PDB file of C-alpha atoms in Angstrom:
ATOM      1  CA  UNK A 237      11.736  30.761  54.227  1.00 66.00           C
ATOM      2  CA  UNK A 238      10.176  33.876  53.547  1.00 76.00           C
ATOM      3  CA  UNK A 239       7.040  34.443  54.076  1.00 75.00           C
ATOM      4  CA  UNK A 240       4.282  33.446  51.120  1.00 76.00           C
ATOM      5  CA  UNK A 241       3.327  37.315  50.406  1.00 77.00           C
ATOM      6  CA  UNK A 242       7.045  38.492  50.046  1.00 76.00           C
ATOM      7  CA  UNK A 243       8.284  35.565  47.982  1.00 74.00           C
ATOM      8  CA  UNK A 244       7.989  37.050  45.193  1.00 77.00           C
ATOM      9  CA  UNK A 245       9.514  40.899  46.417  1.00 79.00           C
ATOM     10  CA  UNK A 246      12.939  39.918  47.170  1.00 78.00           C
ATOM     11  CA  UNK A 247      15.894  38.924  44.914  1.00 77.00           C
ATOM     12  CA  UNK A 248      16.131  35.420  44.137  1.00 74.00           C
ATOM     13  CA  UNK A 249      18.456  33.579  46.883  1.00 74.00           C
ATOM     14  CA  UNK A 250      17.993  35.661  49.676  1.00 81.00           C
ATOM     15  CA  UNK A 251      16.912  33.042  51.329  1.00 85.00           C
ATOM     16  CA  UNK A 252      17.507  29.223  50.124  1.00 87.00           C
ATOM     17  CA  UNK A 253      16.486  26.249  51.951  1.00 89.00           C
ATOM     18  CA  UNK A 254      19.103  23.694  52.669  1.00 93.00           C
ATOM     19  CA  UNK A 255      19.806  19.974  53.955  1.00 94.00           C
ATOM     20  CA  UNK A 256      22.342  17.369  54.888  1.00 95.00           C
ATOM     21  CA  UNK A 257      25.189  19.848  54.637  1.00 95.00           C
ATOM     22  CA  UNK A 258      26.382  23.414  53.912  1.00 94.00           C
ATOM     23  CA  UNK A 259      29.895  23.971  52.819  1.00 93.00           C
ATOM     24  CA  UNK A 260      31.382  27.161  52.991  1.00 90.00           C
ATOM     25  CA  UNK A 261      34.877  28.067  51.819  1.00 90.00           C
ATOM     26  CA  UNK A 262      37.560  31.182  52.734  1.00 89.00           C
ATOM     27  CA  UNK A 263      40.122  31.768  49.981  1.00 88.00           C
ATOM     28  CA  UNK A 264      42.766  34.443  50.022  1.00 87.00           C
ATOM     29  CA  UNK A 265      44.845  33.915  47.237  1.00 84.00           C
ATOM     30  CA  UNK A 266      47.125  36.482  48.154  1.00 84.00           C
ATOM     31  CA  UNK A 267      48.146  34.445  51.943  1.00 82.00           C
ATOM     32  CA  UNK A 268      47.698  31.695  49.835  1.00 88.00           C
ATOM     33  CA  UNK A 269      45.247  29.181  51.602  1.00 91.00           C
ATOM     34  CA  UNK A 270      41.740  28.300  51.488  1.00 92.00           C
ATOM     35  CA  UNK A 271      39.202  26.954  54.907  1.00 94.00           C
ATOM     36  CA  UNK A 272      36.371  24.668  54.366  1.00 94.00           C
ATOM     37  CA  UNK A 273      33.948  24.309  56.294  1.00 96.00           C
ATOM     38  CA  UNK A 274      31.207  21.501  56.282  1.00 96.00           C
ATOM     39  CA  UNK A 275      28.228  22.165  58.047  1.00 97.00           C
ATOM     40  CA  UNK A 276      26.490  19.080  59.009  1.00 97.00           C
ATOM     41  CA  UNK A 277      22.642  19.744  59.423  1.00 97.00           C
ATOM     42  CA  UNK A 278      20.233  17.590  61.534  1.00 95.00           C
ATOM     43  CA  UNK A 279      17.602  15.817  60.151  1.00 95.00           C
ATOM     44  CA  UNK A 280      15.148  17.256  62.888  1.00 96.00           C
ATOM     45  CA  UNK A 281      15.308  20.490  61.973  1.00 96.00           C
ATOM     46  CA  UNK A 282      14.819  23.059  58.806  1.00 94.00           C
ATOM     47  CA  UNK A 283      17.999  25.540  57.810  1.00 95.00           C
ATOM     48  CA  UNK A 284      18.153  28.108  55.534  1.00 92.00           C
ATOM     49  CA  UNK A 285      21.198  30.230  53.835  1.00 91.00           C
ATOM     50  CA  UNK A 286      20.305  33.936  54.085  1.00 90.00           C
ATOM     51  CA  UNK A 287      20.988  36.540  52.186  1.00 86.00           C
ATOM     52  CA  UNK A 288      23.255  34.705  49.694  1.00 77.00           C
ATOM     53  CA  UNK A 289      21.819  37.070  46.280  1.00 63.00           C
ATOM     54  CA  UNK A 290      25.781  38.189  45.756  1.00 60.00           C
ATOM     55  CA  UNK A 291      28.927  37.275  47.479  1.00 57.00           C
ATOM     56  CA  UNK A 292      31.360  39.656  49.316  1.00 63.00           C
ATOM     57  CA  UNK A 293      31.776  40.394  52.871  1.00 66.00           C
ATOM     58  CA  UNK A 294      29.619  43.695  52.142  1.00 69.00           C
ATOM     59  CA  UNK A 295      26.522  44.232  54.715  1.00 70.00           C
ATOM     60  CA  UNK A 296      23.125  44.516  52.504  1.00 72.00           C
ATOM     61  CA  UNK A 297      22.192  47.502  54.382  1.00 72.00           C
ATOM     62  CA  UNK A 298      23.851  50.400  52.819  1.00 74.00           C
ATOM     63  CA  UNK A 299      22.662  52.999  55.296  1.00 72.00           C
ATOM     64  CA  UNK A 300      24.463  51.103  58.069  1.00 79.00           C
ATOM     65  CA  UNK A 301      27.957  52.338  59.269  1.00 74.00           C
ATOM     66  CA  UNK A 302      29.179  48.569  60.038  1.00 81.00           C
ATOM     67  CA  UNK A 303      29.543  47.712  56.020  1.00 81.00           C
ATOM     68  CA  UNK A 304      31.499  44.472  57.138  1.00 85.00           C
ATOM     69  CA  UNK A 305      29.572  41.027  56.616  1.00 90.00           C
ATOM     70  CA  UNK A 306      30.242  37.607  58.160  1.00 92.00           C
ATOM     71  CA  UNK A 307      31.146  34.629  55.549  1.00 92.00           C
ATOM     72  CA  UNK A 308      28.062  33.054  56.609  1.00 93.00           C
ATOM     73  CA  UNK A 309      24.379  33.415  58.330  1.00 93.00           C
ATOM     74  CA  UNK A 310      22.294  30.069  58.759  1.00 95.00           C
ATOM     75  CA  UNK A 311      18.870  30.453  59.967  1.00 94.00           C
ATOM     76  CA  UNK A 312      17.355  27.072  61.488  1.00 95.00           C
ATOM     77  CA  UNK A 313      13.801  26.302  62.529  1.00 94.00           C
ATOM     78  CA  UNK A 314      14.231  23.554  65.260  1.00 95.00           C
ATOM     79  CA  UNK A 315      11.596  20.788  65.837  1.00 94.00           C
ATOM     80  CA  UNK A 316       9.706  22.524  68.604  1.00 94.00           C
ATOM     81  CA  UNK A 317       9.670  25.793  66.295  1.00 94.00           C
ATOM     82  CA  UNK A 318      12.064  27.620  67.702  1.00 95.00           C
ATOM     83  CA  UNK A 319      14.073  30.301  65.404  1.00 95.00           C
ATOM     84  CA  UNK A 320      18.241  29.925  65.558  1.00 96.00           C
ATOM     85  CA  UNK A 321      20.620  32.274  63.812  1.00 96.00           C
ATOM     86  CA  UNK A 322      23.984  30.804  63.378  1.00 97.00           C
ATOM     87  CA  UNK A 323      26.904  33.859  62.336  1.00 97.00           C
ATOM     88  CA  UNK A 324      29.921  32.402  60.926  1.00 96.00           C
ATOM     89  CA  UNK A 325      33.030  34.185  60.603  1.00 95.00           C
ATOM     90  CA  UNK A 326      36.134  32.002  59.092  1.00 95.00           C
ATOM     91  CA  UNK A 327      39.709  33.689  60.253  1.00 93.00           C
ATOM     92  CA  UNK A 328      43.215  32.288  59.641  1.00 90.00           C
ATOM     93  CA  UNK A 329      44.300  33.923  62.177  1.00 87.00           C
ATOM     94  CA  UNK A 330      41.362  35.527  64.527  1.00 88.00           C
ATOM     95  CA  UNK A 331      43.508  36.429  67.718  1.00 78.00           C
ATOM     96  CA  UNK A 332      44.702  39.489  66.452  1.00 77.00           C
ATOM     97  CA  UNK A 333      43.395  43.017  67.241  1.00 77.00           C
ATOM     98  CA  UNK A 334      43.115  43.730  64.054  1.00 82.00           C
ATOM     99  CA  UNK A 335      40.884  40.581  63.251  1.00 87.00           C
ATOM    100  CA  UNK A 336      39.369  40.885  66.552  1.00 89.00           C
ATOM    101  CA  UNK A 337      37.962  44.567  65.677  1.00 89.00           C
ATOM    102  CA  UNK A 338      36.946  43.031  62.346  1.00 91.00           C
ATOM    103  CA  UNK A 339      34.891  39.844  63.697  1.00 94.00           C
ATOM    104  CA  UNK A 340      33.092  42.231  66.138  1.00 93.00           C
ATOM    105  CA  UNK A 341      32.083  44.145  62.999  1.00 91.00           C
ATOM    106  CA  UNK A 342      30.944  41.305  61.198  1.00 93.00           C
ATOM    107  CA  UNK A 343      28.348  40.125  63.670  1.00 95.00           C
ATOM    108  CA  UNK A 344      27.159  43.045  64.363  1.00 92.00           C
ATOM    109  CA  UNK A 345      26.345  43.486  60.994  1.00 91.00           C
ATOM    110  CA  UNK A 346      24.840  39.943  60.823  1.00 92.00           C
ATOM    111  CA  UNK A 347      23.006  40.949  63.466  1.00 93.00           C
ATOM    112  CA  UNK A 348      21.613  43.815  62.455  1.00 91.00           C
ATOM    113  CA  UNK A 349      20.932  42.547  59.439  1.00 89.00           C
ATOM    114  CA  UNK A 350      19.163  39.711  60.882  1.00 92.00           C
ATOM    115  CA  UNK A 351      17.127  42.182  62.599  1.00 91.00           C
ATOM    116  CA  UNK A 352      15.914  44.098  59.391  1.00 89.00           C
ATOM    117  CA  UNK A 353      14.340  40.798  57.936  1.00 88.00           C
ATOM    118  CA  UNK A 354      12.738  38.868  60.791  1.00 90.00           C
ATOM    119  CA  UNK A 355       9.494  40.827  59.848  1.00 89.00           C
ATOM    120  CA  UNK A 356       9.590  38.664  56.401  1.00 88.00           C
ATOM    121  CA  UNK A 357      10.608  35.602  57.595  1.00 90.00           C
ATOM    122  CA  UNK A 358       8.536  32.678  58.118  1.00 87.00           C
ATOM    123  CA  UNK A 359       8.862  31.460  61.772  1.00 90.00           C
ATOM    124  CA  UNK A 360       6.124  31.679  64.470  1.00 89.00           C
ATOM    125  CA  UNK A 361       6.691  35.284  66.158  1.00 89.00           C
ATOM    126  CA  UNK A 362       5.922  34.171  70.090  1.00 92.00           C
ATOM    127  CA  UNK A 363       9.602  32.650  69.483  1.00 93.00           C
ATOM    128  CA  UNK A 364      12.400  34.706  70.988  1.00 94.00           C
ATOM    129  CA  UNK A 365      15.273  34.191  68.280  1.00 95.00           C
ATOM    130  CA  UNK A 366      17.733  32.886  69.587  1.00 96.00           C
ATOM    131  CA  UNK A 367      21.829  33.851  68.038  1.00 97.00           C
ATOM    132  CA  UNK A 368      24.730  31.925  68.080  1.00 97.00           C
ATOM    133  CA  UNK A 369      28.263  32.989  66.893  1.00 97.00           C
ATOM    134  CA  UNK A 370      31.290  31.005  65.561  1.00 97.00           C
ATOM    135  CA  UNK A 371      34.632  31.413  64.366  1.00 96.00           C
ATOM    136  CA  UNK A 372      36.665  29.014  62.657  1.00 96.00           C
ATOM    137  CA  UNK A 373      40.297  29.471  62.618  1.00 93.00           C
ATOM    138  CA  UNK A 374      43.451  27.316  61.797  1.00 92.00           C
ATOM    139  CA  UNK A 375      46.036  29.706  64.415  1.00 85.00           C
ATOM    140  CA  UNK A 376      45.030  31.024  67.464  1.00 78.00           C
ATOM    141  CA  UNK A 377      47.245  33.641  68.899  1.00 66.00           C
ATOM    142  CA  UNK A 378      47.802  33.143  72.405  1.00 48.00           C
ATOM    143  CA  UNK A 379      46.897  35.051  75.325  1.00 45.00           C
ATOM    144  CA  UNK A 380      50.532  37.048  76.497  1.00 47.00           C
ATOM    145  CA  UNK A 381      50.811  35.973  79.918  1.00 44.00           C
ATOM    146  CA  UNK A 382      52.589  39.611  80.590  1.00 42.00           C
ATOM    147  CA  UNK A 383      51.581  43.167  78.865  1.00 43.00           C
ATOM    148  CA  UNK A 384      55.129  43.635  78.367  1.00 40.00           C
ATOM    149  CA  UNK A 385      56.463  40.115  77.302  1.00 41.00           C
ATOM    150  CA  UNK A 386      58.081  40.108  74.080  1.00 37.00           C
ATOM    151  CA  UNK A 387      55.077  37.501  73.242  1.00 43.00           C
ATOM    152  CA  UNK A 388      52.513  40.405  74.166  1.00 49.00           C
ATOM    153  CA  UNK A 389      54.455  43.065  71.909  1.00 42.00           C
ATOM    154  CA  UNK A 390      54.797  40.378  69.080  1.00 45.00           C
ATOM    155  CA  UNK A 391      50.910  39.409  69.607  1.00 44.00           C
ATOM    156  CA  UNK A 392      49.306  43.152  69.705  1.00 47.00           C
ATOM    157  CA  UNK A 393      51.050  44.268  66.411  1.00 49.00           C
ATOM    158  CA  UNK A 394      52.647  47.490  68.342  1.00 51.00           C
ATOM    159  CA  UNK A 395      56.195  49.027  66.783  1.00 54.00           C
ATOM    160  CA  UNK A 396      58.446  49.206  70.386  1.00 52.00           C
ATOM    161  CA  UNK A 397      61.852  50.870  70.202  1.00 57.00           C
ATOM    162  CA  UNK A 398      64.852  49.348  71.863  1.00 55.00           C
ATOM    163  CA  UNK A 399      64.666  50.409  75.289  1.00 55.00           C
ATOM    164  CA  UNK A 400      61.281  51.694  75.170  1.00 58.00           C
ATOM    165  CA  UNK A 401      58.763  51.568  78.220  1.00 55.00           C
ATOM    166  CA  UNK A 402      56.087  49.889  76.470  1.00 50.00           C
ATOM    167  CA  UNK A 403      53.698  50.760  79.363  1.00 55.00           C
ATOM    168  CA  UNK A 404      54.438  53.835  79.432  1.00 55.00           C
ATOM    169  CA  UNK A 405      54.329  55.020  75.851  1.00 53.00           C
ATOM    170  CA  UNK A 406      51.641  53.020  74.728  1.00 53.00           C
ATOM    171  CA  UNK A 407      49.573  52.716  78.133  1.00 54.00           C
ATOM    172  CA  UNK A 408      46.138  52.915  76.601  1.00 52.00           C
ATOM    173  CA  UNK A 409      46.651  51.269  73.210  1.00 53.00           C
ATOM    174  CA  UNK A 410      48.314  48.446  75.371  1.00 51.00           C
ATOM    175  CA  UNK A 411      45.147  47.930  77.672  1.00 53.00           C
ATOM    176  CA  UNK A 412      42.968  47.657  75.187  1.00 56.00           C
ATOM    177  CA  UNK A 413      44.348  45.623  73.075  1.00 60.00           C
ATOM    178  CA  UNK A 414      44.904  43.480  76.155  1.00 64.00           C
ATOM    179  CA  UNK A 415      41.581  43.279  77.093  1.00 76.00           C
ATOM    180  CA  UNK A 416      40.336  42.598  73.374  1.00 76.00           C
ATOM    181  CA  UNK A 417      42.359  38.847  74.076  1.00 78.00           C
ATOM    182  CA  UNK A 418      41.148  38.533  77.357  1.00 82.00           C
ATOM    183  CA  UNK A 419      37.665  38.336  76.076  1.00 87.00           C
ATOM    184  CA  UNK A 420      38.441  36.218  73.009  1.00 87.00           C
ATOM    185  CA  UNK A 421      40.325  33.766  75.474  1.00 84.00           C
ATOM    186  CA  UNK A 422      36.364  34.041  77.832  1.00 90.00           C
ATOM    187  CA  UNK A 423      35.063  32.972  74.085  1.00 93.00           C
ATOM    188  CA  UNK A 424      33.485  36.576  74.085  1.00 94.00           C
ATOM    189  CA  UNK A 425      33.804  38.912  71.199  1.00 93.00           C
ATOM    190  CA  UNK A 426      33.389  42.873  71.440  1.00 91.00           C
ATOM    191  CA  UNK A 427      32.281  45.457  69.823  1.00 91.00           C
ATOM    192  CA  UNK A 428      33.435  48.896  70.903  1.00 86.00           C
ATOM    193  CA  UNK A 429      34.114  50.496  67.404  1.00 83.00           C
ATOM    194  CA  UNK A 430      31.848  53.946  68.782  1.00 83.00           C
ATOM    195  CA  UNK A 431      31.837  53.296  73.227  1.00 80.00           C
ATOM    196  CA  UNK A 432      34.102  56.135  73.831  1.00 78.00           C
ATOM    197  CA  UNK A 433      31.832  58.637  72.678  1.00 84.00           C
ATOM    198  CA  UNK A 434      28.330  56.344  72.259  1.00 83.00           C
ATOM    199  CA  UNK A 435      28.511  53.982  74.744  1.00 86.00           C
ATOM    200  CA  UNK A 436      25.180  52.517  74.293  1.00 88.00           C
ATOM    201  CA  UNK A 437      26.699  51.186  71.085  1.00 86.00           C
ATOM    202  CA  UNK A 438      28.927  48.511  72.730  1.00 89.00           C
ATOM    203  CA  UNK A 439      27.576  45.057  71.823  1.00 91.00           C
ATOM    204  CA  UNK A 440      28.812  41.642  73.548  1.00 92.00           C
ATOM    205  CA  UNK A 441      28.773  38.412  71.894  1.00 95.00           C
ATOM    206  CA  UNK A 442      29.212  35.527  74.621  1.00 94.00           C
ATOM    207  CA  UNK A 443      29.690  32.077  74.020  1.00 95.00           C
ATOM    208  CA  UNK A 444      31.188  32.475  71.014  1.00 96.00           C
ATOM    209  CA  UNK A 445      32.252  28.307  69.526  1.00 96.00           C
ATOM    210  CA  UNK A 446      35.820  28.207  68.266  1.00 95.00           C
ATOM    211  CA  UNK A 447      36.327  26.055  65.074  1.00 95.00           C
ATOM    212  CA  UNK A 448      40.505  25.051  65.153  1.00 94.00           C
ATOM    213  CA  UNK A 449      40.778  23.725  61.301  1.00 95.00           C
ATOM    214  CA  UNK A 450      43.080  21.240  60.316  1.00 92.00           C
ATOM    215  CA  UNK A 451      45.035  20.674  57.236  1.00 90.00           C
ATOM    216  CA  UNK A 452      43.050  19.240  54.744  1.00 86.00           C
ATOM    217  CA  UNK A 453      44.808  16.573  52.145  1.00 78.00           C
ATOM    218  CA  UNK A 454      41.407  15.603  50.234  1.00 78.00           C
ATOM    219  CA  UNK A 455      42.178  18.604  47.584  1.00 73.00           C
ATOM    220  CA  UNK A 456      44.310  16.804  44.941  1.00 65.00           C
ATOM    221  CA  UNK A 457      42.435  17.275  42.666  1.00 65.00           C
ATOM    222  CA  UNK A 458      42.683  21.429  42.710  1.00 64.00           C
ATOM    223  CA  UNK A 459      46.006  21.732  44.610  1.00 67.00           C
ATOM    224  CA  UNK A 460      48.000  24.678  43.913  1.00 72.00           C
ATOM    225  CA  UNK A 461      52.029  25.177  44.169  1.00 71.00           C
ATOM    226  CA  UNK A 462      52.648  26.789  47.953  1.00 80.00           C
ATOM    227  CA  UNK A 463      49.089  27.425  48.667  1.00 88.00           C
ATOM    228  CA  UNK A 464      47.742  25.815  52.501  1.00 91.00           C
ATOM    229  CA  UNK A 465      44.571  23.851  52.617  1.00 92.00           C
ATOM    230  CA  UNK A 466      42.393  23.319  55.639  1.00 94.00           C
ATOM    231  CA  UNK A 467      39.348  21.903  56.688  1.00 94.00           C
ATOM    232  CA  UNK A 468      36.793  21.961  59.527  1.00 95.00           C
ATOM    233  CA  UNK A 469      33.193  19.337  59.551  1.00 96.00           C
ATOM    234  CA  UNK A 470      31.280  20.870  62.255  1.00 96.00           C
ATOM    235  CA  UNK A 471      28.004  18.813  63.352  1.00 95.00           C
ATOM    236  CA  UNK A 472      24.644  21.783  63.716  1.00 90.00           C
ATOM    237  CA  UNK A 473      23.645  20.052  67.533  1.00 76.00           C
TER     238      UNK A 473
END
């Protein structure tokens, strides 16, 4: 929670205080299929929603270049005190470049966002926060076992020509989209957006838990004609 003397400063629902479980839902009526995900919480520790004042995937820093926001940011207080930040990201389809580039973004902006609040949080501050990142996903695009497969072309989005020399007309573009799966497959996401010319900029998040959703038939009740359902109950150990 927020500390008592800034209670009253912030929005309402910046930070809410939660228990037994969180549910968070990805809809895109336009690919036509919603994700839910059920976050079970433990009993032994305290979780809060952050910065939940207005939806969007929109960072709350304005002044930051990253404007990309993950779907969700969970901040738990275990039962020996120590502070966890949980960054959620849901993704029909996460092994793409694209989506790859976009996920990076996300938690960095978490992250920094994160960052710009721990001062008003309640938490004991000889705690090193700790940060944990997750994606949820129903496909996973594989790892191309070549660079020039037909798989690999198919997987990295490029436009190839009959005939064309992949490798040699898209040599750079190739390797690094290459290299963007490589790390996804390590459970590591990247974020490069600026390295070329800032390389102090490049962030790695490690670890990162993969959440493979399944379809969910529990939605009667709201089904729509050709629109995909899935779910995901993930237990907060």
């Amino acid at each position: 929670m927020l500390l008592k003397e800034w209670e009253h400063i912030f929005k309402p629902n910046v930070v809410k205080k939660k228990s037994g479980k969180i549910t968070v839902t990805e809809i895109d009526k336009q690919e036509k299929f919603e994700m839910e995900l059920n976050l079970i919480l433990k009993d032994t520790s305290t979780y809060y929603h952050l910065f939940i004042e207005h939806p969007g995937e929109k960072s709350r820093l304005t002044h930051c270049r990253v404007q990309n926001f993950p779907d969700v940011i969970i901040f738990e207080v275990d039962q020996n005190q120590n502070p966890i930040f949980h960054i959620i990201e849901l993704k029909l389809s996460p092994g793409s470049v694209t989506n790859l580039k976009k996920i990076s973004k996300q938690f960095l902006s978490g992250y920094v966002n994160i960052l710009s609040s721990l001062y008003f949080l309640d938490f004991n501050k000889e705690k090193t926060p700790e940060f944990k990142y997750y994606v949820g996903y129903v496909n996973e695009v594989p790892l191309p076992d070549h660079e020039d497969t037909l798989e690999g072309i198919e997987a990295i989005n490029l436009k190839v020509s009959p005939g064309e020399d992949l490798k040699k007309q898209h040599p750079k573009k190739l390797r690094t989209q290459n290299e963007a799966f490589k790390e996804w497959h390590k459970d590591t996401i990247v974020f490069d957006e600026f390295s070329m010319k800032y390389p102090e900029t490049r962030r790695i998040f490690n670890n990162v838990e993969k959440m493979g959703f399944l379809v969910n038939d529990n939605v009667n009740d709201r089904r729509e004609v050709n629109f995909s359902y899935y779910k995901y109950d993930f237990n907060m150990i």
